PDB file of C-alpha atoms in Angstrom:
ATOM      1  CA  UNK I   1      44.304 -71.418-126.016  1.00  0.00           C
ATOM      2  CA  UNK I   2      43.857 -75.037-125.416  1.00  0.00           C
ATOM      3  CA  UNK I   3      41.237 -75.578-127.931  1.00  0.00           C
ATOM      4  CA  UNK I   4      40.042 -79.326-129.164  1.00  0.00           C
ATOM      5  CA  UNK I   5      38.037 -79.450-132.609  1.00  0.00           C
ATOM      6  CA  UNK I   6      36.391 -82.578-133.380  1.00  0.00           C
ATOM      7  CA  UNK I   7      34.607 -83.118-137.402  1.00  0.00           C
ATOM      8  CA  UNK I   8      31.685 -84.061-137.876  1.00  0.00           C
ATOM      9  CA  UNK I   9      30.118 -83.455-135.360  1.00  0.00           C
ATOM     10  CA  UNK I  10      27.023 -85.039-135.705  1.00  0.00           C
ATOM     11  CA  UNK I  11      26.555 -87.966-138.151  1.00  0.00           C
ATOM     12  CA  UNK I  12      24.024 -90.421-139.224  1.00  0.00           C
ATOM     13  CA  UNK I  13      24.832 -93.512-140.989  1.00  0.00           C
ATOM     14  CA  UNK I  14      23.553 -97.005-141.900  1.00  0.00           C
ATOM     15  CA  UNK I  15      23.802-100.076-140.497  1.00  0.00           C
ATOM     16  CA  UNK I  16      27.054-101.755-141.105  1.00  0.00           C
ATOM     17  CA  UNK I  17      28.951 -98.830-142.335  1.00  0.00           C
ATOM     18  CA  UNK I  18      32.177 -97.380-140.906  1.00  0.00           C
ATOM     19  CA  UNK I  19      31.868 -93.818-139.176  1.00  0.00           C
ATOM     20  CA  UNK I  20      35.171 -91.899-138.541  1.00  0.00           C
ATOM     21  CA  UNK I  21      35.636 -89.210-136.232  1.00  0.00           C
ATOM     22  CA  UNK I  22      38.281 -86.772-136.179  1.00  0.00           C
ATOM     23  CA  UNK I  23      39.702 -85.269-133.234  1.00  0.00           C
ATOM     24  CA  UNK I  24      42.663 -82.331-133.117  1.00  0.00           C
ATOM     25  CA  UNK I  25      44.529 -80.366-130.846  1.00  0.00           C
ATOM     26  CA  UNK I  26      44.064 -76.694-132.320  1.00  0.00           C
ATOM     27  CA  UNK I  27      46.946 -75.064-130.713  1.00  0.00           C
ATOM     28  CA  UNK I  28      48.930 -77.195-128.924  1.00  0.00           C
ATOM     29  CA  UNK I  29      50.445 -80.862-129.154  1.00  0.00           C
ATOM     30  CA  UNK I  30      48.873 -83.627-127.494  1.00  0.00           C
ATOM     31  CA  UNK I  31      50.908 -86.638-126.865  1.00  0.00           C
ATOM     32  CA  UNK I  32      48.091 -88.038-125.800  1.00  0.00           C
ATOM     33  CA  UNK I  33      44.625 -88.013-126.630  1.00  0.00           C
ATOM     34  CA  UNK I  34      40.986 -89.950-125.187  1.00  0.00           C
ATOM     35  CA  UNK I  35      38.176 -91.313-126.444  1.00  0.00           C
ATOM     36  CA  UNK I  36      35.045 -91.005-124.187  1.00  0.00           C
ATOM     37  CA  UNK I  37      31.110 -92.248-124.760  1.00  0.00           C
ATOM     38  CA  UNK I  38      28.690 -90.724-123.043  1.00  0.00           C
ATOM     39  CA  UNK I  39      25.451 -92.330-122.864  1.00  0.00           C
ATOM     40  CA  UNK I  40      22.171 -89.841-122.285  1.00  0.00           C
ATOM     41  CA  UNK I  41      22.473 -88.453-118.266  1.00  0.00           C
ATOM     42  CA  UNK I  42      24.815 -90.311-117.877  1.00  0.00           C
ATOM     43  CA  UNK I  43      28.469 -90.089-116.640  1.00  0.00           C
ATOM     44  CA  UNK I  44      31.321 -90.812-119.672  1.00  0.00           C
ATOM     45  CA  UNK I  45      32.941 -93.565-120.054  1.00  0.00           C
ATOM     46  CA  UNK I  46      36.394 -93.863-121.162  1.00  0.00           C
ATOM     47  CA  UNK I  47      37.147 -96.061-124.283  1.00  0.00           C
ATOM     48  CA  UNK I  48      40.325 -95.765-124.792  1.00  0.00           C
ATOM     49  CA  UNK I  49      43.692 -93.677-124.370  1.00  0.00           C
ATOM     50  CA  UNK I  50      45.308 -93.079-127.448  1.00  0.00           C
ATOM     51  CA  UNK I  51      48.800 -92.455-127.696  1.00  0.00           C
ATOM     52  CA  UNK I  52      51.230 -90.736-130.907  1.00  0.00           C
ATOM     53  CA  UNK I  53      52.734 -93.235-132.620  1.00  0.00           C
ATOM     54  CA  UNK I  54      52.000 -96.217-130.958  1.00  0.00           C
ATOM     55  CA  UNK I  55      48.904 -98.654-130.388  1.00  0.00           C
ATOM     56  CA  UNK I  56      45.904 -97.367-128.862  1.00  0.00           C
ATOM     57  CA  UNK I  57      44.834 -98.697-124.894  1.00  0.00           C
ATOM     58  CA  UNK I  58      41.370 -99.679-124.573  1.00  0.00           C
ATOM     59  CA  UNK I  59      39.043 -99.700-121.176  1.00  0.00           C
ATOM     60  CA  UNK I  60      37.833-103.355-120.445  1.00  0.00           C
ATOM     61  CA  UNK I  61      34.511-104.312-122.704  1.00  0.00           C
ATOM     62  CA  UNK I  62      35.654-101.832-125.165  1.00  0.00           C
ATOM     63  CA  UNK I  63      36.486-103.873-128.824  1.00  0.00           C
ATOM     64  CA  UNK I  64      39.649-102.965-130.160  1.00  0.00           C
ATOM     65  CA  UNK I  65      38.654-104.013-133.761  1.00  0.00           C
ATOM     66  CA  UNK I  66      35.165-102.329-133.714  1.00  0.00           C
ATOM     67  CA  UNK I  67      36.632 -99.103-132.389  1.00  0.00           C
ATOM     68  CA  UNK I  68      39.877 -98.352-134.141  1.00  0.00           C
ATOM     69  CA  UNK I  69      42.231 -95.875-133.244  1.00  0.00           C
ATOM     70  CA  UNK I  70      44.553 -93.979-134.998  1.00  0.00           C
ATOM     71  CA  UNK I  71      46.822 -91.082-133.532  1.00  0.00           C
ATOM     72  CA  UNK I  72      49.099 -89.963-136.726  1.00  0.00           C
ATOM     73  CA  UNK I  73      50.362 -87.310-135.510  1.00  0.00           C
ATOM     74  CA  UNK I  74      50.851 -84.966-132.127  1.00  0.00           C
ATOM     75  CA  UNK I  75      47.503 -83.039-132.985  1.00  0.00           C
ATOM     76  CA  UNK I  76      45.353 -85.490-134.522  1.00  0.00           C
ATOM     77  CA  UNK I  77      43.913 -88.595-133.570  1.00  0.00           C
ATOM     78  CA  UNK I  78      40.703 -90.602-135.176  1.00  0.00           C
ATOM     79  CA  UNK I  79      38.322 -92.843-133.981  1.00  0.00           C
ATOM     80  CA  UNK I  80      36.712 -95.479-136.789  1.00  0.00           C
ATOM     81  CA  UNK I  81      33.390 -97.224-135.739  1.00  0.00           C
ATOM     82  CA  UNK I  82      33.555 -99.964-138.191  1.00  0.00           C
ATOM     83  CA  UNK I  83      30.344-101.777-139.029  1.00  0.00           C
ATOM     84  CA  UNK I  84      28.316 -99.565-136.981  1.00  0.00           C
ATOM     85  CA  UNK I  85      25.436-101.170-135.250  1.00  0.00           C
ATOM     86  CA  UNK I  86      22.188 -98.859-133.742  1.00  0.00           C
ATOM     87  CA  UNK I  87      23.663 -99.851-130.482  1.00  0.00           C
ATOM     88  CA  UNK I  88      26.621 -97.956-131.447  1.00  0.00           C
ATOM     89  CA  UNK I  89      24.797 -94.696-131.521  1.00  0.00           C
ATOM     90  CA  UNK I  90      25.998 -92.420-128.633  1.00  0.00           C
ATOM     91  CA  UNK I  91      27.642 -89.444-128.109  1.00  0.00           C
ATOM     92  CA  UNK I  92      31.222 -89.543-128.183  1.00  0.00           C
ATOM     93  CA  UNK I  93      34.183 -87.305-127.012  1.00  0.00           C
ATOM     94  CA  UNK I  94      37.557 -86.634-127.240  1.00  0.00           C
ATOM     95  CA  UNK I  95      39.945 -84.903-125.234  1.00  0.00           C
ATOM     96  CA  UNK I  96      43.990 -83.925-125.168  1.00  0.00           C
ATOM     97  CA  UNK I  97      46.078 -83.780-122.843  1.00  0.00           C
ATOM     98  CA  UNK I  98      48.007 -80.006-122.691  1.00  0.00           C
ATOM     99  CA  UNK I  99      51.133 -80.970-121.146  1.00  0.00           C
ATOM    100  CA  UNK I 100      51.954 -77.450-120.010  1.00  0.00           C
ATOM    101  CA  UNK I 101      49.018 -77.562-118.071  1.00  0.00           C
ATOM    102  CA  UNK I 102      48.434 -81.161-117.008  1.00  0.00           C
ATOM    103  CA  UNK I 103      45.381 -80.673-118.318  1.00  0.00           C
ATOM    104  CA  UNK I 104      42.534 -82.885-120.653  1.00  0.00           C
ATOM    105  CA  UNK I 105      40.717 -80.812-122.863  1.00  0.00           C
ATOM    106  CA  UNK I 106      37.522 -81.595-124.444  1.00  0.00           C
ATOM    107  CA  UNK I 107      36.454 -81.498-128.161  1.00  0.00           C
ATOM    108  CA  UNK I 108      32.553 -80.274-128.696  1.00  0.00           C
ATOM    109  CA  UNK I 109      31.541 -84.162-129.474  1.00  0.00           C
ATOM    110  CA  UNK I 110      30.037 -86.116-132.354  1.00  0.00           C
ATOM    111  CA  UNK I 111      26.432 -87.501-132.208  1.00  0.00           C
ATOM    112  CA  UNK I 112      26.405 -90.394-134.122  1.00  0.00           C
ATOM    113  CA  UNK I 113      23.184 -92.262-135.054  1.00  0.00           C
ATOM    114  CA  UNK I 114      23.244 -95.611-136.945  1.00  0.00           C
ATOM    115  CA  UNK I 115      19.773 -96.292-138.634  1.00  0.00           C
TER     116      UNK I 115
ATOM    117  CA  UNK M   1      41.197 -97.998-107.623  1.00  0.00           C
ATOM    118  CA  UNK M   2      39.946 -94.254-107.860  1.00  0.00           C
ATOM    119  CA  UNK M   3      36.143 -93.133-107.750  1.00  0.00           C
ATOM    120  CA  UNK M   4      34.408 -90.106-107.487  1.00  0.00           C
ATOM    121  CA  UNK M   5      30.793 -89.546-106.445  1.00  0.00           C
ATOM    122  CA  UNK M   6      28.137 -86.115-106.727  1.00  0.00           C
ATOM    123  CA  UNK M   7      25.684 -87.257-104.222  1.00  0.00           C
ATOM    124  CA  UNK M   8      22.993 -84.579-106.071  1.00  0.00           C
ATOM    125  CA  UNK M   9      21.750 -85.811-109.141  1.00  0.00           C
ATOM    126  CA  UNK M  10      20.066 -82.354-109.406  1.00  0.00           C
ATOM    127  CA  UNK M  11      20.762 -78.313-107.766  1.00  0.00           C
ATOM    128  CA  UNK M  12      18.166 -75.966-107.958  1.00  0.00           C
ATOM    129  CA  UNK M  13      19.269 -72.279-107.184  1.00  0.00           C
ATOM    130  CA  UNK M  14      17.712 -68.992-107.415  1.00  0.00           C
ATOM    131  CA  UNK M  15      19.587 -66.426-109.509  1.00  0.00           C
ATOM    132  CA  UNK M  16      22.019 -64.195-107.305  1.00  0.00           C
ATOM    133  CA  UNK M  17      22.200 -67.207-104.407  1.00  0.00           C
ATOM    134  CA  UNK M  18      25.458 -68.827-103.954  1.00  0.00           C
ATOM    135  CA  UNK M  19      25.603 -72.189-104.926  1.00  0.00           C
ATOM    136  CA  UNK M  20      27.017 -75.352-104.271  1.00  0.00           C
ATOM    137  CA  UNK M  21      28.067 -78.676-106.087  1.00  0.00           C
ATOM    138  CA  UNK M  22      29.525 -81.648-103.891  1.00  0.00           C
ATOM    139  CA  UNK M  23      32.070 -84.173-104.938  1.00  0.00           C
ATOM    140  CA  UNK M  24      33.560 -86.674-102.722  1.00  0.00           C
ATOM    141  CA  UNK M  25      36.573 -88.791-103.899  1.00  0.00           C
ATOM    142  CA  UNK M  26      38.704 -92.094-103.268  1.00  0.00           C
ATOM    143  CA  UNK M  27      42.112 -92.602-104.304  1.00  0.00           C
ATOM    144  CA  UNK M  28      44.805 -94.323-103.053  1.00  0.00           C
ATOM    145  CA  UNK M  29      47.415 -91.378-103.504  1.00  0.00           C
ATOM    146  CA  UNK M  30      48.205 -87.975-103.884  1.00  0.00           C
ATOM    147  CA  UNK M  31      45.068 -86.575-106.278  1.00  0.00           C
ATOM    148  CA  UNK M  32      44.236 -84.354-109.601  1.00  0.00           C
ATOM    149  CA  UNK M  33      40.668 -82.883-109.110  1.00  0.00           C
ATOM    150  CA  UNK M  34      38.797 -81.399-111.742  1.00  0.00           C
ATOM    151  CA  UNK M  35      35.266 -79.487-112.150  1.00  0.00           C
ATOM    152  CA  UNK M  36      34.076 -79.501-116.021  1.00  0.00           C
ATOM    153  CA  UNK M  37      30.529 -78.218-117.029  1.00  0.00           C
ATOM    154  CA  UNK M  38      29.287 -79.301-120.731  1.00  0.00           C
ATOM    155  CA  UNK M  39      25.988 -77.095-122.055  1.00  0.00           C
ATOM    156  CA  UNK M  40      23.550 -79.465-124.113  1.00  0.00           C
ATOM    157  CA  UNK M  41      24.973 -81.686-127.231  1.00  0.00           C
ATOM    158  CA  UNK M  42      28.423 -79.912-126.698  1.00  0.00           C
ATOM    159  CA  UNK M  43      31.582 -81.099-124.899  1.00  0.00           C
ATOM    160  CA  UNK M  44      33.108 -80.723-121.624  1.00  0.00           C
ATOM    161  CA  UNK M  45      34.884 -77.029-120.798  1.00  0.00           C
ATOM    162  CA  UNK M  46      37.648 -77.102-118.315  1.00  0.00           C
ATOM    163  CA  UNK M  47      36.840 -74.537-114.995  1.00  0.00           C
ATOM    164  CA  UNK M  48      39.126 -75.258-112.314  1.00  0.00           C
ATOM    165  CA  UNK M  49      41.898 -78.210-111.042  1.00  0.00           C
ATOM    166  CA  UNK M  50      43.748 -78.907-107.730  1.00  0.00           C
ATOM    167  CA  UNK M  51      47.170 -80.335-107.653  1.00  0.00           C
ATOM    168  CA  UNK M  52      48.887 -78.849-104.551  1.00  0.00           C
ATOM    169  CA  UNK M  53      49.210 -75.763-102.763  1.00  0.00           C
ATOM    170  CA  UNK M  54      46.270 -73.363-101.775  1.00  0.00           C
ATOM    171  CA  UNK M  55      43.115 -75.930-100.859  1.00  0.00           C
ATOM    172  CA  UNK M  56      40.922 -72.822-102.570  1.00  0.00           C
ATOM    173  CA  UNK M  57      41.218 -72.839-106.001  1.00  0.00           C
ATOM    174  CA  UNK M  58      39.935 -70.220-108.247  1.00  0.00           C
ATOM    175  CA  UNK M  59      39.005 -70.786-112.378  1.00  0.00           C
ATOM    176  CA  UNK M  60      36.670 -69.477-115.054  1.00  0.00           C
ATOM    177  CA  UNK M  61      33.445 -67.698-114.676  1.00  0.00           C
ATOM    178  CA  UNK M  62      33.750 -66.909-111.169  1.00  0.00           C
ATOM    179  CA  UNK M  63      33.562 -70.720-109.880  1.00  0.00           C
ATOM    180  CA  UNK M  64      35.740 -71.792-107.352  1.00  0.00           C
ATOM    181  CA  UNK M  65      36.525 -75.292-105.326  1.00  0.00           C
ATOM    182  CA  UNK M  66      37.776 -76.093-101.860  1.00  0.00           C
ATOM    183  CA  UNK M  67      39.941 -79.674-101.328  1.00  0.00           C
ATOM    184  CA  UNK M  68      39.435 -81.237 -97.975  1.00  0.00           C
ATOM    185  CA  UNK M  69      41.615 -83.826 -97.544  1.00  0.00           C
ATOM    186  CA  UNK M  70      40.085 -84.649 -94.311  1.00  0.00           C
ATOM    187  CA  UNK M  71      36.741 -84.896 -95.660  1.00  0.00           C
ATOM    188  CA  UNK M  72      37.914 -86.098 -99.338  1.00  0.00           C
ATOM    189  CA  UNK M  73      35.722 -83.509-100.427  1.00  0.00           C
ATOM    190  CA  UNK M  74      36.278 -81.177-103.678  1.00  0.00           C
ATOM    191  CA  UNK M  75      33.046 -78.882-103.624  1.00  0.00           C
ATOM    192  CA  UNK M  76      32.495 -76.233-106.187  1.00  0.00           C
ATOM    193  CA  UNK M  77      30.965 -73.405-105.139  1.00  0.00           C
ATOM    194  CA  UNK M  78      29.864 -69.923-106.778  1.00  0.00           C
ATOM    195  CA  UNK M  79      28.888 -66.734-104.277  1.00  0.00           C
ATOM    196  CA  UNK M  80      26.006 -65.409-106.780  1.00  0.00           C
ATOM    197  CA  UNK M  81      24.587 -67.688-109.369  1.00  0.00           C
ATOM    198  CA  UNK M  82      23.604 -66.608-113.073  1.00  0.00           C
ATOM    199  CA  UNK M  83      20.485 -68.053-114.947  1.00  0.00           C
ATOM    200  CA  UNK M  84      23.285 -69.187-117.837  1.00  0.00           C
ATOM    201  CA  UNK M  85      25.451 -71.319-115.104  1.00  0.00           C
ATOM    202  CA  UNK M  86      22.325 -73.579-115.429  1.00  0.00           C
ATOM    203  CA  UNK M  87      24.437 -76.983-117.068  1.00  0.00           C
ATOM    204  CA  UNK M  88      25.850 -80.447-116.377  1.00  0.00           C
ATOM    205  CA  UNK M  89      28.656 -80.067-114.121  1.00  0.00           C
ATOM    206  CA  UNK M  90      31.200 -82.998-113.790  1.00  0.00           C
ATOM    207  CA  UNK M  91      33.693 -83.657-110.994  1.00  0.00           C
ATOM    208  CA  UNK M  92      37.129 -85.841-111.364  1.00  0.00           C
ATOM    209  CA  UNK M  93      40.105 -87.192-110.594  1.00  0.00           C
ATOM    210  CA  UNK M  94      43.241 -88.934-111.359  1.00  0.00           C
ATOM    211  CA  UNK M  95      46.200 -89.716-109.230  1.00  0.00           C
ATOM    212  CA  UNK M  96      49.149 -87.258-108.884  1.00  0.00           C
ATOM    213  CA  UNK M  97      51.470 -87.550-112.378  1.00  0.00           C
ATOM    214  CA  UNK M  98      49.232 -85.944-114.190  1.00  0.00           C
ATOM    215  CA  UNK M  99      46.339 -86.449-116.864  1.00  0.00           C
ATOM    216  CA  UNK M 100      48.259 -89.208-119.009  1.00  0.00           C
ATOM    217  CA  UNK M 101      46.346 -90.859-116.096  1.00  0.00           C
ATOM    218  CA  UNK M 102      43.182 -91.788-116.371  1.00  0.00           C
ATOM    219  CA  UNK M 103      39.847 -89.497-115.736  1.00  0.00           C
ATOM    220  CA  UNK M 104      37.555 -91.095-113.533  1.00  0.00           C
ATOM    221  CA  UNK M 105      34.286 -89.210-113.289  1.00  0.00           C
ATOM    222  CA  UNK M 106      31.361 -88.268-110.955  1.00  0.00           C
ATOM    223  CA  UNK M 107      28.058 -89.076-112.721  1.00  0.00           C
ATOM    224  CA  UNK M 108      27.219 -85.217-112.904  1.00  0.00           C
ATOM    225  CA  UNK M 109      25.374 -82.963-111.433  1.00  0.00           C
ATOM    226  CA  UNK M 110      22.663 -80.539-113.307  1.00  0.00           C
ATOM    227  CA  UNK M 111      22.207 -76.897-111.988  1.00  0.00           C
ATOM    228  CA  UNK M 112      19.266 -75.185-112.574  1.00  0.00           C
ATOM    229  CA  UNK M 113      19.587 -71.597-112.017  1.00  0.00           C
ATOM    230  CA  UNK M 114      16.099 -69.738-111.930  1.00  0.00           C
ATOM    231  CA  UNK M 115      15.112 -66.252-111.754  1.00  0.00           C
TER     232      UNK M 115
END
């Protein structure tokens, strides 16, 4: 149990495109879900915590409108880079929160590259 | 304001040794603490939490992790190591009321199991 897909989960794109990642809560619902980037050995970095059926809350330094998110629904929330930039390309993570278990689980993660 | 540090950027173990992984923490409260490993390009998996109760604390693949309040210490530990524990290994924390809270993480510590 407790399993977090995420689609695609590697992508490459061109500059100034818009990238969406999926994120879903297989087998349980997640009231809450996070957005993580994790740069290469490093630590990750929260983005934002995204919450169903209201606006998302982003970290400091993270750009709202460059990084939407959308959480539709208890098992499914999406993350939009929009006009991706080479910058932009990291590896990023989601996770849900299992509220039987108090727990965040992690998706695999999407590699995104931006040419 | 809640931190978390792994002192060892790096652990190198011979197969069958027992091992350790040190995390310290800081938080102004009652804490979560968590032990994730993530394998190469994939996500984080979920081996063991402390909330309350027994300071030992058992979870998957024969890991375990001791709290210390006194020392603010959360070290995983594993009585015989296997050449496929060899990963990233991630320590955090949140305050008590659960993982709606943020994650804050350690900046990770690689094992390297050898034969």
């Amino acid at each position: 149990g407790a399993v977090v897909s995420q689609h695609p989960s590697r992508v490459i794109c061109k500059s100034g495109t818009s990238v969406k990642i999926e994120c879903r809560s297989l087998d349980f619902q997640a009231t809450t879900m996070f957005w993580y980037r994790q740069f290469p050995k490093k630590s990750l970095m929260l983005m934002a915590t995204s919450n169903e059926g209201s606006k998302a809350t982003y970290e400091q330094g993270v750009e709202k409108d460059k990084f939407l998110i959308n959480h539709a629904s208890l098992t499914l929330s999406t993350l939009t880079v929009t006009s991706a930039h080479p910058e932009d390309s990291s590896f990023y993570i989601c996770s849900a929160r299992e509220p039987d278990r108090d727990t965040q689980y992690f998706g695999p993660g999407t590699r995104l590259t931006v040419l | 304001a809640q931190s978390v540090a792994q002192p060892e950027d790096q652990v190198n173990v011979a197969e069958g040794n027992p091992l350790t992984v040190k995390c310290t923490y800081s938080v102004s409260g009652n804490p979560y603490l968590f032990w994730y490993v993530q394998y190469p390009n994939r996500g984080l998996q979920f081996l063991l939490k402390y909330i309350t109760g027994d300071n030992l604390v058992k979870g998957s693949y024969g890991f375990e992790a001791e709290f210390n309040k006194s020392q603010t210490s959360f070290h995983l530990k594993k009585p015989s190591a296997l050449v496929s524990d060899s990963a990233l290994y991630f320590c955090a924390v949140t305050l008590t009321g659960g993982t709606a809270s943020k994650l804050t993480f350690g900046t990770g510590t690689r094992l390297q199991v050898t034969l």
